Each structure stands twice: as C-alpha cells, then as structure tokens.
Amino acid sequence: MSPRAQIQANALGAKLLLPVDTPHPVLLDRVGMLLGRIDPGSPAAAVQQRFIAASAGTADLLDAAGAGRALPVAAIGQSIEALNRAADGGNLGAWLDLVWQHDDATYQHCLLVSGLAAAFAQRLGFSEADRAQVAGAALLHDIGKARVPLDILRKEGPLDPGQQAVMRRHPEIGYELLVAQGGFTPLTLAAVLSHHELLDGSGYPHGIGGDQLPDLVRMITICDIYGALIERRPYKPAMAPEDAFGILVGMGDKLDMDLVRAFGEVVLGAATAGLGTLSDPRARKPVRAA
C-alpha cells in the first residue's frame, strides 16, 4: 500500500485497493462485488456472500486434489459453514442461480449437489453436527474427479466405453485420496465411495445395495442424480425440476422413496403431495454424527 504502488495500480485501471493482510472474508466480499456477484441491497446478499465463500473453498479443494497436495481442511470447514448458513436462509433458488454462473462442469456440480444436500439436511431438522456431516460429504463426493483427465470431464456428449471406464473410477480414486490423507469420518468415506451405488445393487463401483448403504449415502445419491439432471450445459438443456423429480420417483426400488419424498419437499414443496402415504423419514433419524 505504498504511495508508489497505489499510483501504479491506479494507472493500470484498478477499481479497488486492499492491503495484503486483508482478512479472507473481506477479500471475498470485495472481489464478489467487483464481479457483480454481490449486490449489497439485494435480499439474497447473504446467500451471495456465502456462495462466494463456498466457491473459493471448493476451488482450493479441487486444486489441491488435482495437484496431489493435502486437502485444505480449513477450506473444507469454511465451505461447510457457508453451505449450512445459506441453507438456513431457505433460499435454494438464489443458490441455484449463482451455481449456474459457473461454466466449469465439476465446480458447478460440486456446488449444486452440496447446496442441495445442505438444504435437504436442514429440511429434515438435523442437528448442527449432522448437517455439517451431510454438507461435507456432499462437498467431497466427487473429489476423485480432480484426478480424471480434463478431456474426459469436459467432453460434450456421451463417453465412449474406455472413457466411461476411466470416469467410473472416480469414486474409488476419491476414497483412496481421503483414506491416504486421514481424518475423514467413515460416513464421509462411504459417501465418496458409494454415491453411485443403488439399493437394488445395480450401481457401481462394487454393486452393493440395501443395508450396506447408510442413509447419508442414500441422501447424497439422490442429490447427485437430481443435480445431474437439472445441470445446465452448452450441449444439453437443463431438465425442469418437476421432470427431474419424476425420474427420481420412477427409479423405484433403486432409491429410498421415503428420502425421495422428503427431498421433493425441498425442491418442489407441496407438489410432492401426489406421492401418497410414504412414511416420514424424519422419524428414522437417518444420519448421526460420526
């Protein structure tokens, strides 16, 4: 912040000058304002600020995983906190609007699924510790994709059999990455390894099902499938929420229909009444902190 440095910055067209020791949250807020992501007068300003914090944490997480460095625990915690405080606001639509601004498919998907999972746990009335468990597992569920070649991740259209085989390795890659680092709960490890498994045993990577899949894994699977259906891509139109939810319902015994109904209350509200008399999953206390 020397006079000479400030003059040079102004000559380059700087719109804002901050000292090098500016606190991280303040830096994120200022950068967000410059990018037009934060409108201080908007009712959704708090959600926007938390989205920027979660996005920065996700970037740190994926960059570290892709480079083979230890995952930044502080960034994970920051993102979990931002996700759960955004869910407290009950404005899932504002979160999704911000997610669509990400043009990177992996970033978009991670922020989308973790936002859906945080809102899901909040809807079910989970404790703060259990909400952190759910949001953290969702944030990390696709961490293995950081090690998948970009030409596969960014391919427009269907993958060929060889590419599909590489892509289907991402749950095991993510699991191995977390185990090697240590410090992650068994439920988080299960979510990373098994979020593509289905209750009837038809999923991957190990074809397990039924009681082998904890309820937290079942929740992340629902969020993951729904998120993939409603994602926006240049080569694929987003599916309408009602249609995407209809596909979840149509999967029958592949998914936990009690949890599907509760998820429908998050993304569609009263529109889920047509599902009939499925039992209330809140009575099951699906997730416990581990």
XYZ file of C-alpha atoms in Angstrom:
290
model
C 0.000 0.000 0.000
C 2.925 2.362 -0.615
C 2.103 5.586 -2.494
C 4.144 4.356 -5.469
C 2.292 1.011 -5.602
C -1.087 2.746 -5.379
C -0.192 5.120 -8.203
C 0.903 2.199 -10.360
C -2.297 0.304 -9.583
C -4.453 3.304 -10.460
C -2.547 3.725 -13.718
C -3.433 0.134 -14.581
C -7.112 0.878 -14.006
C -7.555 -0.622 -10.547
C -11.042 -0.131 -9.145
C -10.197 -1.177 -5.595
C -7.037 -1.335 -3.480
C -6.710 -3.572 -0.448
C -3.768 -4.168 1.888
C -2.036 -7.525 1.652
C -3.257 -8.547 5.106
C -6.949 -8.003 4.310
C -8.979 -10.718 6.112
C -10.108 -13.515 3.806
C -13.896 -12.909 4.225
C -13.463 -9.197 3.450
C -11.373 -10.009 0.367
C -14.034 -12.419 -0.915
C -16.792 -9.866 -0.395
C -14.890 -7.129 -2.245
C -13.975 -9.391 -5.155
C -17.577 -10.576 -5.310
C -18.807 -7.004 -5.570
C -16.341 -6.261 -8.382
C -17.566 -9.321 -10.293
C -21.179 -8.296 -9.862
C -21.866 -11.354 -7.712
C -22.858 -9.328 -4.652
C -25.464 -6.611 -4.645
C -25.471 -5.270 -1.061
C -29.064 -4.079 -1.468
C -30.375 -7.437 -2.655
C -32.452 -9.663 -0.353
C -30.195 -12.531 -1.422
C -26.965 -10.692 -0.498
C -26.195 -13.066 2.388
C -26.625 -16.105 0.115
C -24.359 -14.478 -2.465
C -21.635 -13.851 0.111
C -21.828 -17.440 1.352
C -21.769 -18.762 -2.182
C -18.531 -16.921 -2.884
C -17.004 -18.347 0.294
C -18.094 -21.898 -0.633
C -16.886 -21.434 -4.208
C -13.445 -20.284 -3.041
C -13.202 -23.254 -0.679
C -14.243 -25.643 -3.444
C -11.592 -24.197 -5.747
C -8.903 -24.728 -3.097
C -10.148 -28.271 -2.541
C -10.194 -29.350 -6.187
C -6.904 -27.627 -6.990
C -5.176 -29.419 -4.110
C -6.644 -32.788 -5.103
C -5.667 -32.355 -8.736
C -2.110 -31.351 -7.828
C -1.645 -34.194 -5.367
C -1.384 -31.913 -2.337
C -3.064 -32.482 1.021
C -6.669 -31.315 1.015
C -7.056 -27.976 2.823
C -9.041 -28.776 5.971
C -9.674 -25.084 6.686
C -11.178 -24.552 3.224
C -13.440 -27.578 3.686
C -14.669 -26.240 7.026
C -15.222 -22.778 5.563
C -17.290 -24.211 2.721
C -19.386 -26.391 5.045
C -20.165 -23.403 7.243
C -21.115 -21.292 4.222
C -23.348 -24.058 2.831
C -25.239 -24.575 6.069
C -25.714 -20.875 6.759
C -27.038 -20.445 3.211
C -29.459 -23.329 3.829
C -30.679 -21.557 6.956
C -31.938 -18.772 4.697
C -34.190 -21.231 2.896
C -33.458 -19.622 -0.479
C -32.406 -22.589 -2.594
C -33.409 -20.757 -5.769
C -30.908 -17.959 -5.113
C -28.178 -20.551 -4.560
C -29.012 -22.321 -7.843
C -28.999 -19.028 -9.738
C -25.430 -18.451 -8.549
C -24.383 -22.030 -9.339
C -25.404 -21.545 -12.969
C -22.808 -18.780 -13.282
C -20.022 -21.375 -13.036
C -19.070 -22.589 -16.503
C -16.791 -25.356 -15.205
C -18.856 -28.547 -15.018
C -17.090 -30.033 -11.982
C -17.279 -26.830 -9.916
C -20.920 -26.376 -10.888
C -21.809 -29.925 -9.932
C -19.996 -29.850 -6.579
C -21.629 -26.578 -5.556
C -25.017 -27.737 -6.816
C -25.011 -31.104 -5.024
C -23.592 -29.692 -1.793
C -26.185 -26.891 -1.802
C -28.994 -29.404 -2.356
C -27.639 -31.683 0.399
C -27.327 -28.805 2.876
C -30.922 -27.777 2.188
C -32.029 -31.434 2.477
C -30.421 -31.856 5.918
C -31.865 -28.540 7.069
C -35.345 -29.612 5.941
C -35.067 -32.859 7.895
C -34.238 -30.949 11.075
C -30.799 -32.466 11.601
C -28.525 -31.264 14.371
C -25.726 -28.844 13.520
C -23.155 -31.639 13.712
C -25.174 -33.894 11.396
C -25.764 -31.042 8.953
C -22.011 -30.459 8.811
C -21.546 -34.192 8.139
C -24.024 -34.141 5.244
C -22.700 -30.920 3.675
C -19.098 -32.093 3.997
C -19.819 -35.477 2.422
C -21.635 -33.780 -0.466
C -18.800 -31.307 -0.983
C -16.270 -34.153 -1.184
C -18.387 -36.736 -3.020
C -16.785 -36.119 -6.439
C -13.268 -35.247 -5.245
C -11.943 -38.164 -7.300
C -12.873 -36.288 -10.493
C -9.954 -33.949 -9.807
C -7.752 -36.836 -10.988
C -9.803 -37.614 -14.131
C -8.315 -36.208 -17.390
C -9.902 -32.915 -18.465
C -10.642 -34.180 -21.969
C -12.987 -36.734 -20.396
C -14.508 -34.385 -17.839
C -15.198 -31.709 -20.439
C -16.297 -33.915 -23.308
C -19.549 -32.751 -24.855
C -21.815 -35.720 -25.368
C -21.603 -39.402 -24.379
C -18.332 -41.008 -23.322
C -17.006 -43.986 -25.252
C -16.561 -47.283 -23.323
C -12.916 -46.587 -22.474
C -13.658 -43.082 -21.233
C -16.638 -44.368 -19.274
C -14.389 -46.896 -17.519
C -11.989 -44.115 -16.514
C -14.838 -41.929 -15.276
C -16.313 -44.760 -13.236
C -13.065 -44.961 -11.292
C -13.631 -41.568 -9.657
C -15.430 -42.874 -6.517
C -12.547 -45.232 -5.725
C -9.953 -42.563 -6.537
C -11.674 -40.114 -4.200
C -11.981 -42.714 -1.462
C -8.309 -43.649 -1.716
C -7.324 -39.990 -1.652
C -9.268 -39.347 1.577
C -8.048 -42.541 3.250
C -4.443 -41.643 2.417
C -4.815 -38.207 3.998
C -6.758 -39.457 7.039
C -9.072 -37.603 9.375
C -12.336 -38.166 7.482
C -15.288 -39.916 9.098
C -16.491 -43.375 7.984
C -19.744 -41.839 6.728
C -17.872 -39.323 4.567
C -15.700 -42.106 3.145
C -18.824 -44.175 2.426
C -20.468 -41.258 0.604
C -17.412 -40.679 -1.582
C -17.019 -44.382 -2.424
C -20.686 -45.362 -2.803
C -22.674 -42.364 -4.096
C -23.219 -44.188 -7.404
C -24.437 -47.379 -5.721
C -28.189 -48.154 -5.815
C -30.392 -50.012 -3.343
C -31.072 -52.870 -5.774
C -27.336 -53.491 -6.283
C -27.244 -52.199 -9.855
C -24.866 -49.293 -9.204
C -21.072 -49.025 -9.119
C -18.206 -49.437 -8.255
C -18.996 -52.555 -6.179
C -22.659 -53.332 -6.877
C -23.652 -53.189 -3.211
C -27.119 -52.210 -2.011
C -29.742 -52.441 0.704
C -28.483 -52.247 4.267
C -24.908 -51.777 3.054
C -25.758 -48.191 2.091
C -26.114 -45.789 5.066
C -28.842 -43.186 4.895
C -26.301 -40.407 4.380
C -25.095 -42.172 1.225
C -28.705 -42.531 0.068
C -29.229 -38.793 0.537
C -26.104 -37.860 -1.432
C -27.093 -40.256 -4.235
C -30.482 -38.568 -4.564
C -28.905 -35.106 -4.649
C -26.279 -36.276 -7.148
C -28.786 -37.748 -9.601
C -31.147 -34.792 -9.350
C -28.272 -32.343 -9.727
C -27.010 -34.063 -12.884
C -30.495 -33.872 -14.397
C -31.047 -30.160 -13.788
C -27.494 -29.010 -14.636
C -27.080 -26.562 -17.482
C -24.569 -27.373 -20.189
C -23.901 -25.728 -23.574
C -24.696 -29.061 -25.249
C -27.613 -30.095 -23.005
C -30.701 -28.191 -21.871
C -31.495 -28.315 -18.167
C -34.369 -30.584 -17.198
C -37.302 -28.944 -15.438
C -37.359 -29.629 -11.670
C -40.698 -31.457 -11.897
C -39.400 -33.737 -14.654
C -36.145 -34.427 -12.807
C -38.021 -35.284 -9.642
C -40.330 -37.532 -11.652
C -37.286 -39.520 -12.787
C -36.238 -40.000 -9.142
C -39.714 -41.308 -8.302
C -39.645 -43.559 -11.360
C -36.421 -45.227 -10.182
C -38.499 -47.152 -7.642
C -36.534 -49.629 -5.530
C -33.208 -48.218 -6.718
C -33.642 -45.281 -4.322
C -35.022 -44.793 -0.822
C -38.515 -43.486 -1.585
C -39.026 -42.096 1.922
C -35.989 -39.906 1.403
C -37.052 -39.102 -2.166
C -40.329 -37.738 -0.867
C -38.562 -35.585 1.725
C -36.200 -34.338 -0.970
C -39.189 -33.436 -3.108
C -40.372 -31.125 -0.330
C -37.026 -29.311 -0.636
C -37.033 -28.837 -4.413
C -40.757 -28.775 -5.225
C -42.598 -28.065 -1.986
C -46.268 -29.012 -1.941
C -46.024 -30.510 -5.424
C -44.860 -33.761 -3.830
C -48.256 -34.429 -2.247
C -49.091 -36.851 -5.062
C -46.573 -39.342 -3.725
C -49.165 -40.578 -1.266
C -48.518 -42.032 2.157
C -44.798 -42.668 2.223
C -43.556 -42.600 5.802
C -41.866 -39.503 7.200
C -38.064 -40.071 7.101
C -37.552 -37.650 9.968
C -38.824 -40.348 12.305
C -35.918 -42.571 11.233
C -33.154 -40.146 12.294
C -31.131 -41.149 9.227
C -27.777 -39.502 9.947
C -25.762 -39.372 13.147
C -22.515 -37.504 13.593
C -19.500 -39.795 13.434
